Coordinates of C-alpha atoms in Angstrom, one line a residue:
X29 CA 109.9 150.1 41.0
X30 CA 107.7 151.6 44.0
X31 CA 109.9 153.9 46.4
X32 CA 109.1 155.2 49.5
X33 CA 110.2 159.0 51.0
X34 CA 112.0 157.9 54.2
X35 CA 110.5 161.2 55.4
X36 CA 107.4 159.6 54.8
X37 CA 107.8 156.5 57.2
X38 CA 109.1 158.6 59.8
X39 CA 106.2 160.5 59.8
X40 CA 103.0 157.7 59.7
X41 CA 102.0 155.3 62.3
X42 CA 101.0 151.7 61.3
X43 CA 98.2 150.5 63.1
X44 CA 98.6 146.8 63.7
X45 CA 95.5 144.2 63.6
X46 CA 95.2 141.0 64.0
X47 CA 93.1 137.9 62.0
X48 CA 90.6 135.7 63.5
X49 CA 89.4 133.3 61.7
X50 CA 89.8 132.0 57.7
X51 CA 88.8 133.4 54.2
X52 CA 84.9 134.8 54.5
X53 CA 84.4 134.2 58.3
X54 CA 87.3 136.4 59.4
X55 CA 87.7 139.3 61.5
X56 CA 90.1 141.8 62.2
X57 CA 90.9 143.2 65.9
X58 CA 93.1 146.0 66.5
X59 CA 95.9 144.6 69.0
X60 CA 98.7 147.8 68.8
X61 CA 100.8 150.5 66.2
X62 CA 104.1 151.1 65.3
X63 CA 105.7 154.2 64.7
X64 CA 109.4 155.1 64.2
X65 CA 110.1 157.6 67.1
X66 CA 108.1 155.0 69.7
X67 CA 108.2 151.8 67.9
X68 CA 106.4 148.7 68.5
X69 CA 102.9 149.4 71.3
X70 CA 100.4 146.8 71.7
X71 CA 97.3 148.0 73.5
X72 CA 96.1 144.3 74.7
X73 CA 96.9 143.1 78.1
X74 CA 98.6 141.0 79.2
X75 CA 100.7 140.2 75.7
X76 CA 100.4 136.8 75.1
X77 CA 101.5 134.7 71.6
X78 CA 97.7 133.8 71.2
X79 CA 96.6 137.3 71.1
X80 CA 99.1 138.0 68.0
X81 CA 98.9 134.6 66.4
X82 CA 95.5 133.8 66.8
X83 CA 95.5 131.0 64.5
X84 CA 98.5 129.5 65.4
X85 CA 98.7 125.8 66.9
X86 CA 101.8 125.5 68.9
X87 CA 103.1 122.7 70.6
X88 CA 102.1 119.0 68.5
X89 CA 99.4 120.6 66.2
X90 CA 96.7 119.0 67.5
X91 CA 97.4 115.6 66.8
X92 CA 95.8 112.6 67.7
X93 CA 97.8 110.4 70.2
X94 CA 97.7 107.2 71.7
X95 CA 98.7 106.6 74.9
X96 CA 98.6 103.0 76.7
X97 CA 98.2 102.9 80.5
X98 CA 96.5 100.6 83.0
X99 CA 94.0 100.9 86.4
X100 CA 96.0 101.6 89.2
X101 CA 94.8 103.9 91.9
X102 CA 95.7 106.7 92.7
X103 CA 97.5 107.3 89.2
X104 CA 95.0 106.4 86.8
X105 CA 90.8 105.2 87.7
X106 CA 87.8 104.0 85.8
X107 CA 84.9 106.3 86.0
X108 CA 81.8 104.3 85.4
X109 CA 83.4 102.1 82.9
X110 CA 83.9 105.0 80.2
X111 CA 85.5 108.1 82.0
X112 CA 89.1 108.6 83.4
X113 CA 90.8 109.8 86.3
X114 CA 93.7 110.1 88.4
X115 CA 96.8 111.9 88.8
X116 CA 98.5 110.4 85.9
X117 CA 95.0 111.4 83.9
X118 CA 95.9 114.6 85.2
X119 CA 99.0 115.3 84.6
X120 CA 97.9 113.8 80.9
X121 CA 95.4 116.7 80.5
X122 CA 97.7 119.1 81.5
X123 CA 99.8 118.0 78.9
X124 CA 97.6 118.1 76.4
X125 CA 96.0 121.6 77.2
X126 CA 100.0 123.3 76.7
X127 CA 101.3 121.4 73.9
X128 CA 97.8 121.0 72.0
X129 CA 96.8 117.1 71.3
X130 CA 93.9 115.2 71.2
X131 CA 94.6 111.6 73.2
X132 CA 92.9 108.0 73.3
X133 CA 94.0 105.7 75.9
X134 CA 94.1 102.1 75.3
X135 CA 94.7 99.2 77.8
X136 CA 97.2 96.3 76.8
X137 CA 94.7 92.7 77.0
X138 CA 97.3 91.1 80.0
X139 CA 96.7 94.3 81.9
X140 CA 100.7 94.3 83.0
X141 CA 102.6 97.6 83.0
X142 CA 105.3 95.2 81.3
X143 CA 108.0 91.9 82.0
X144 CA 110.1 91.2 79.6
X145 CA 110.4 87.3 78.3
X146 CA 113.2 86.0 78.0
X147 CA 111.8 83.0 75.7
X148 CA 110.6 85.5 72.8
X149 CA 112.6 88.5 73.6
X150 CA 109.9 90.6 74.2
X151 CA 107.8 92.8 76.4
X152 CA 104.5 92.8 77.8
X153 CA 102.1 94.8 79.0
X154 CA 102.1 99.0 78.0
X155 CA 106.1 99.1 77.8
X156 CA 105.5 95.9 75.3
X157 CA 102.8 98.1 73.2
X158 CA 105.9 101.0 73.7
X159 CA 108.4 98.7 72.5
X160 CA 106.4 97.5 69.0
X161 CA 105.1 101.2 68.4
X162 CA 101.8 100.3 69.1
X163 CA 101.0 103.4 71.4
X164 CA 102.6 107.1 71.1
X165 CA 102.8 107.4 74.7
X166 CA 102.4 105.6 77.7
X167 CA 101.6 106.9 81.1
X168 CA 101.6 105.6 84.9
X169 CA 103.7 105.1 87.8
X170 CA 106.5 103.2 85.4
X171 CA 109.7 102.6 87.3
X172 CA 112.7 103.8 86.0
X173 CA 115.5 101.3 84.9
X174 CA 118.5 100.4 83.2
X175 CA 116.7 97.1 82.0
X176 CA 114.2 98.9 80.3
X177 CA 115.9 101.9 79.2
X178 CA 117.8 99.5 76.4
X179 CA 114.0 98.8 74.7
X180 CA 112.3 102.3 75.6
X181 CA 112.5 105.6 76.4
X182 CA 111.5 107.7 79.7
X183 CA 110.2 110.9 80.2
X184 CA 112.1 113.0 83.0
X185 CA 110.8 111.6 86.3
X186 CA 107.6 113.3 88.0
X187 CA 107.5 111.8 90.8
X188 CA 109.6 109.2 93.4
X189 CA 108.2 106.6 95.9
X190 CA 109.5 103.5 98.1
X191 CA 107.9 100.2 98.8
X192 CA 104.9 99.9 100.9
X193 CA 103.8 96.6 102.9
X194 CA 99.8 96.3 103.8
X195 CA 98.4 93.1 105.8
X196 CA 96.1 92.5 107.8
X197 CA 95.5 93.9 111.2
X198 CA 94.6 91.1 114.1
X199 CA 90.9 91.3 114.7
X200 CA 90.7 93.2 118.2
X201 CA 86.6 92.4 119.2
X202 CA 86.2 91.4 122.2
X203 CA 85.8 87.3 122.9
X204 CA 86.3 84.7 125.9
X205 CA 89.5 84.0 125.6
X206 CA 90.8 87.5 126.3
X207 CA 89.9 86.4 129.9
X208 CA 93.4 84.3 129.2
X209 CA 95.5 86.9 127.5
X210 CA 96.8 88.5 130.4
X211 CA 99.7 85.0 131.3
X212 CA 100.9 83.1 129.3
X213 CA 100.3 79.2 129.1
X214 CA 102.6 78.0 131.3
X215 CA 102.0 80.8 134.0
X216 CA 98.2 79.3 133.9
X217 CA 99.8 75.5 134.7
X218 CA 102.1 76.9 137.2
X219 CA 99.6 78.8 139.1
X220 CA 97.5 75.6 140.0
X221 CA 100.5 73.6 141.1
X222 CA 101.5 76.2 142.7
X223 CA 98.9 75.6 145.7
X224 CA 99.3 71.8 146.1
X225 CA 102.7 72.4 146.2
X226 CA 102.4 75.1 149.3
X227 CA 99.9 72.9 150.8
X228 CA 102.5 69.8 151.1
X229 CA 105.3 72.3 152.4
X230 CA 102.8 73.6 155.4
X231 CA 102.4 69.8 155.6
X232 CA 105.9 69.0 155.9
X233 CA 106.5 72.5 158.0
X234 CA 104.0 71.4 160.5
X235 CA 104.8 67.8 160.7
X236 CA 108.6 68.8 161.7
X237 CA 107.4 71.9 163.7
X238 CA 108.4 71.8 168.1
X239 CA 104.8 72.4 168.5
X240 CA 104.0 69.6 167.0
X241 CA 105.9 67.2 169.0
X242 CA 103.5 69.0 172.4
X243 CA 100.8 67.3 173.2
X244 CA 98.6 70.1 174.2
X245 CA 99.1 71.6 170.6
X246 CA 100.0 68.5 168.4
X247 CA 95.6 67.9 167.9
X248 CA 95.3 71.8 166.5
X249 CA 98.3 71.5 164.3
X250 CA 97.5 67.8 163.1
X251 CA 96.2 69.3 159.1
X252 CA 95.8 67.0 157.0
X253 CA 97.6 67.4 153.3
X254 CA 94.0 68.0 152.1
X255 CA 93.0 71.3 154.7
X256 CA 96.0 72.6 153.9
X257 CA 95.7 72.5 150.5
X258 CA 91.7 73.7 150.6
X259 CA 93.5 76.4 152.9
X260 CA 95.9 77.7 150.3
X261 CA 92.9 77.3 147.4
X262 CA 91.1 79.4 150.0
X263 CA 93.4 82.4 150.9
X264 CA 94.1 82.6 146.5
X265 CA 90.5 83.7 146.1
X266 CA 90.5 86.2 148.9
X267 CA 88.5 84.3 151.3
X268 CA 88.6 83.3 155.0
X269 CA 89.7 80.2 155.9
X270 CA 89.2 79.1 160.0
X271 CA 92.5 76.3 160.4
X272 CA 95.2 78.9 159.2
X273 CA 99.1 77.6 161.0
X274 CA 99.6 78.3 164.6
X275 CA 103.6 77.8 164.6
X276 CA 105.8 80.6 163.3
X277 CA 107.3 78.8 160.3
X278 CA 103.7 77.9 158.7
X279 CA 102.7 81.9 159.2
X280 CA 106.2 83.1 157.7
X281 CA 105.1 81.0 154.7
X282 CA 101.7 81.6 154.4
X283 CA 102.6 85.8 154.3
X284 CA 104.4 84.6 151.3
X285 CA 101.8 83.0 149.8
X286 CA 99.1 86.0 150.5
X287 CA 101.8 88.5 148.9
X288 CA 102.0 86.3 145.9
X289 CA 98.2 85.9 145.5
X290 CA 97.8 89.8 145.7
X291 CA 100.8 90.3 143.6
X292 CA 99.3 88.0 140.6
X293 CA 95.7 89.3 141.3
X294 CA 96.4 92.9 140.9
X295 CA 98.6 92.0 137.7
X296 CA 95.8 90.2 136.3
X297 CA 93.2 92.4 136.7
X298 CA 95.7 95.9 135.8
X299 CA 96.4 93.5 132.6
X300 CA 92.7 92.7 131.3
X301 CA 91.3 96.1 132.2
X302 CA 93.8 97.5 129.5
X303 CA 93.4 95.3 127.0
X304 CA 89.8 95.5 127.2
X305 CA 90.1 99.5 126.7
X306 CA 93.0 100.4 125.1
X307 CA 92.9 99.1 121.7
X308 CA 96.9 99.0 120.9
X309 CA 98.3 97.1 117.6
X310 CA 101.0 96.0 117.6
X311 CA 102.9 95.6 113.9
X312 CA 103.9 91.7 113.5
X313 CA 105.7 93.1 110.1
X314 CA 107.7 96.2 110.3
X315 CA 110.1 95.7 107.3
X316 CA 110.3 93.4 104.2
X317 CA 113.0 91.4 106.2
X318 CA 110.2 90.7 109.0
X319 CA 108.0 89.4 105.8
X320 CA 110.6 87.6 104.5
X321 CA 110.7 85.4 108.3
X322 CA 107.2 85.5 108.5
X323 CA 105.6 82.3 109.6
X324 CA 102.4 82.6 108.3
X325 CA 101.7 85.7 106.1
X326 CA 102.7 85.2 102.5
X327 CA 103.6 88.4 100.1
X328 CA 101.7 88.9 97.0
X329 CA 102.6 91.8 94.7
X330 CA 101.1 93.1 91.3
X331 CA 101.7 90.5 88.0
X332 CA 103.9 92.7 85.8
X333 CA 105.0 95.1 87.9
X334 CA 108.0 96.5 88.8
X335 CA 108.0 94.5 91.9
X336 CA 107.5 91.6 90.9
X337 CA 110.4 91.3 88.4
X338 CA 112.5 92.7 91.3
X339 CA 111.8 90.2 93.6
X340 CA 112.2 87.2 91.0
X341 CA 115.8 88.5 90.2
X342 CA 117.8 89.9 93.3
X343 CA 120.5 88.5 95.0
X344 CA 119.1 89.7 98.4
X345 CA 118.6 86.3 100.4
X346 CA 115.6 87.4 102.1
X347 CA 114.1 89.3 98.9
X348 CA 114.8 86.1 97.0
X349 CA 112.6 84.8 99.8
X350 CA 109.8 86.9 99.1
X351 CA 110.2 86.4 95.4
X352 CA 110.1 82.4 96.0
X353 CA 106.8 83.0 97.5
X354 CA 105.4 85.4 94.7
X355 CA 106.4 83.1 92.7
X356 CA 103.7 80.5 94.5
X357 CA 101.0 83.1 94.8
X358 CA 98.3 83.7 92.4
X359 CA 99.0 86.3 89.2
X360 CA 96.9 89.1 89.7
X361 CA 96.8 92.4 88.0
X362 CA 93.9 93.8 90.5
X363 CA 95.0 95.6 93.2
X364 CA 91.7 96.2 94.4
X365 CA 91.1 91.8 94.6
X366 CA 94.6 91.6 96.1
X367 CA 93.6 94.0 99.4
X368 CA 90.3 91.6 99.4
X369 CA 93.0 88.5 99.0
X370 CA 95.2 90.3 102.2
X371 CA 91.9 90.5 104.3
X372 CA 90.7 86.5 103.6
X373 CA 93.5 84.5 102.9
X374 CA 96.3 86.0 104.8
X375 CA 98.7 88.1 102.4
X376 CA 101.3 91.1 102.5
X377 CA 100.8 93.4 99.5
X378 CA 103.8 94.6 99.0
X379 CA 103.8 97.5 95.6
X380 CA 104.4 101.3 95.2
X381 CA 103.8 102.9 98.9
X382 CA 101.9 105.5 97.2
X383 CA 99.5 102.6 96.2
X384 CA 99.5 100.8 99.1
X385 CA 98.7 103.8 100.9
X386 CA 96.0 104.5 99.1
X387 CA 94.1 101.2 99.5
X388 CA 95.1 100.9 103.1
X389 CA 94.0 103.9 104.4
X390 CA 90.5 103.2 103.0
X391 CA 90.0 100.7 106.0
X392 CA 92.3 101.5 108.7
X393 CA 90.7 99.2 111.1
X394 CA 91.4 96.3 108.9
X395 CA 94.6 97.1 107.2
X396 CA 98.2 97.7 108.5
X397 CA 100.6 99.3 106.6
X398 CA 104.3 100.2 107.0
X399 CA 106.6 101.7 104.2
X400 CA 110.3 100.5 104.1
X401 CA 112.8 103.2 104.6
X402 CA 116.4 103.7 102.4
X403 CA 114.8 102.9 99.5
X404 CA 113.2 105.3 96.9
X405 CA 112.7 104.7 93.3
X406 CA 111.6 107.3 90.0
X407 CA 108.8 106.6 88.5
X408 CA 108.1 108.1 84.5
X409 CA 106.1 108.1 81.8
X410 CA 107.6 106.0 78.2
X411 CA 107.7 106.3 75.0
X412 CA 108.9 104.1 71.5
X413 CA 113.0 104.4 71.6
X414 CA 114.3 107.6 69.5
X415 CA 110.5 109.2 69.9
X416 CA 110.4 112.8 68.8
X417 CA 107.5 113.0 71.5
X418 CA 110.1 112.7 74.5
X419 CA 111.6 115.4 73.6
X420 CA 108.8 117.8 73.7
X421 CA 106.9 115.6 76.8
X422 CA 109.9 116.1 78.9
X423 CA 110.9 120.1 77.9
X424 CA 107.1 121.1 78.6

């Protein structure tokens, strides 16, 4: 049996080195000693696991996994028709670069984050491909709940967002009829009327007036019911008129009528100047209970979504509304056809705010958006139910 002289180990220092590399091809690198009065001294910095155990794989071991996900901008992006990106790509990478996989993403054929049918009891979509332990992993803005936490599993949150309403924005050019904005329809009939009725009342006036019953004065104040209406036309467009009333009660009303012509004028013209350079929209949808009421725009949402199952099922009245009129729309699982669909034919989109927002702000011109308030919701990442991956997915 081989003994060492304690004295002996007291006395020597170990010099500690580290292996890169297998077999023929490594190398040895000097990384720190040991001695028994000082101890353990490494003479790399900063100390890190990868500098000790080179060779090492920590985290999965480099497998392989695959993760299912669908195109839905912000979160995830094409990149001419091969490449990925986004921020659930991103946060994907990140993953992969700390807990050491390899990934390949693969998109369900119905292009549905997921519903679940009730006629074959199963799923669609990536939480479908989850459900039948077809994918390892799958990533987007996946809402989180109770529903779907009985056939899957969710990573811890990374993120929370509300619902978000986009239409379209009234079209604010210029054109011929903004000459007609300023009153409404029945001011415009009333206005007209207006001076055939003052001209039979300085009729009337002057037909009852004392001075009319003089004979000196009776030829000046004999008007007919057409001068004083040509009179009245006259004084509304600010021009002189020669056969204005000569007894006190005509003038009294005619003072009347002149404040009430400059009155409407200076209104009118106050009212088209700012409409012609202030551009001001004004929201016809503030809140899903205004789209709910609305007369003529419709909501659309996402086919598969989160949204859409929501809608279908609540016991709101007016978000069973809305869902009665999803349920009329066209299935879509394009967001980027749905804001063309909003612009042509007249729909709300009505998905994550985050993606709304997104779309929305690319033309601000043409789109409106709002964002409902009191309501937020998590969104996750899933995986297969009893997956060894969430675990790790959600400690890292």
């Amino acid at each position: 049996m081989f003994m060492v002289d304690p004295e002996e180990v007291i006395d020597r220092k170990y010099d500690i080195f580290r292996v890169d590399g297998y077999e023929e091809e490594a190398t040895y690198k000097r990384i720190g000693e040991w001695c028994f009065d000082i101890g353990l001294v490494f003479t790399v910095t900063p100390i890190d696991a990868r500098d000790v155990f080179p060779n090492a794989l920590p985290g999965l071991g480099n497998v392989t996994l695959k993760v299912g996900t669908i195109v839905l901008a912000p979160y995830i992006t094409r990149v001419n028709g091969t490449g990925w990106e986004g921020f659930c790509i991103d946060i994907l990478n990140e993953m992969s670069s700390t807990m050491n996989f390899n990934y390949v993403l693969q998109e369900p054929e119905d292009k549905m984050f997921g519903v679940y049918d009730n006629a074959t009891h199963n799923w669609t979509g990536v939480i479908g491909m989850a459900y039948r332990n077809e994918v390892d992993l799958g990533i987007g803005p996946i809402t989180l709940t109770a529903h779907r936490f009985e056939y899957i599993d969710f990573t811890h949150p990374f993120s929370e967002d509300g619902i978000g309403i986009a239409y379209r924005l009234e079209d604010d050019r210029v054109s011929m009829d903004m000459i007609f904005r300023p009153f409404q329809l029945w001011v415009w009939i009333l206005t007209p009327a207006a001076i055939f009725f003052v001209g039979i009342f300085l009729t009337v006036i002057n037909k009852i007036s004392a001075m009319f019953r003089s004979t000196e004065a009776s030829e000046e104040l004999n008007c007919s019911y057409y001068e004083n209406c040509w009179y009245t036309f006259g004084t509304a467009l600010m021009q002189g008129q020669n056969n204005e009333p000569k007894n006190i009660s005509g003038r009294i009303m005619i003072i009347f009528w002149w404040l009430f012509v400059i009155l409407l004028t200076t209104y009118y013209t106050a009212f088209l100047a700012a409409i012609l350079t202030v551009k001001v929209s004004k929201l016809s949808i503030t809140s899903l209970e205004d789209l709910a009421h609305h007369p003529s725009i419709r909501p659309i949402t996402l086919s598969g979504s989160t949204w859409w199952s929501y809608f279908l099922k609540s016991r709101n009245p007016s978000y069973r509304t809305i869902g009665r009129e999803i349920r009329r729309s066209p299935n879509v699982t394009d967001t980027a056809k749905i804001m063309e669909m909003v612009l042509t034919e007249n729909f709300a989109y009505v998905m994550d705010s985050s993606v709304v927002r997104y779309f929305a702000a690319k033309d601000k011109k043409a789109y409106a958006f709002v964002e409902e308030k009191g309501y937020r919701q998590s969104l996750g990442f899933i995986t297969p139910k009893h997956s060894a991956i969430r675990e790790i997915v959600s400690f890292k």
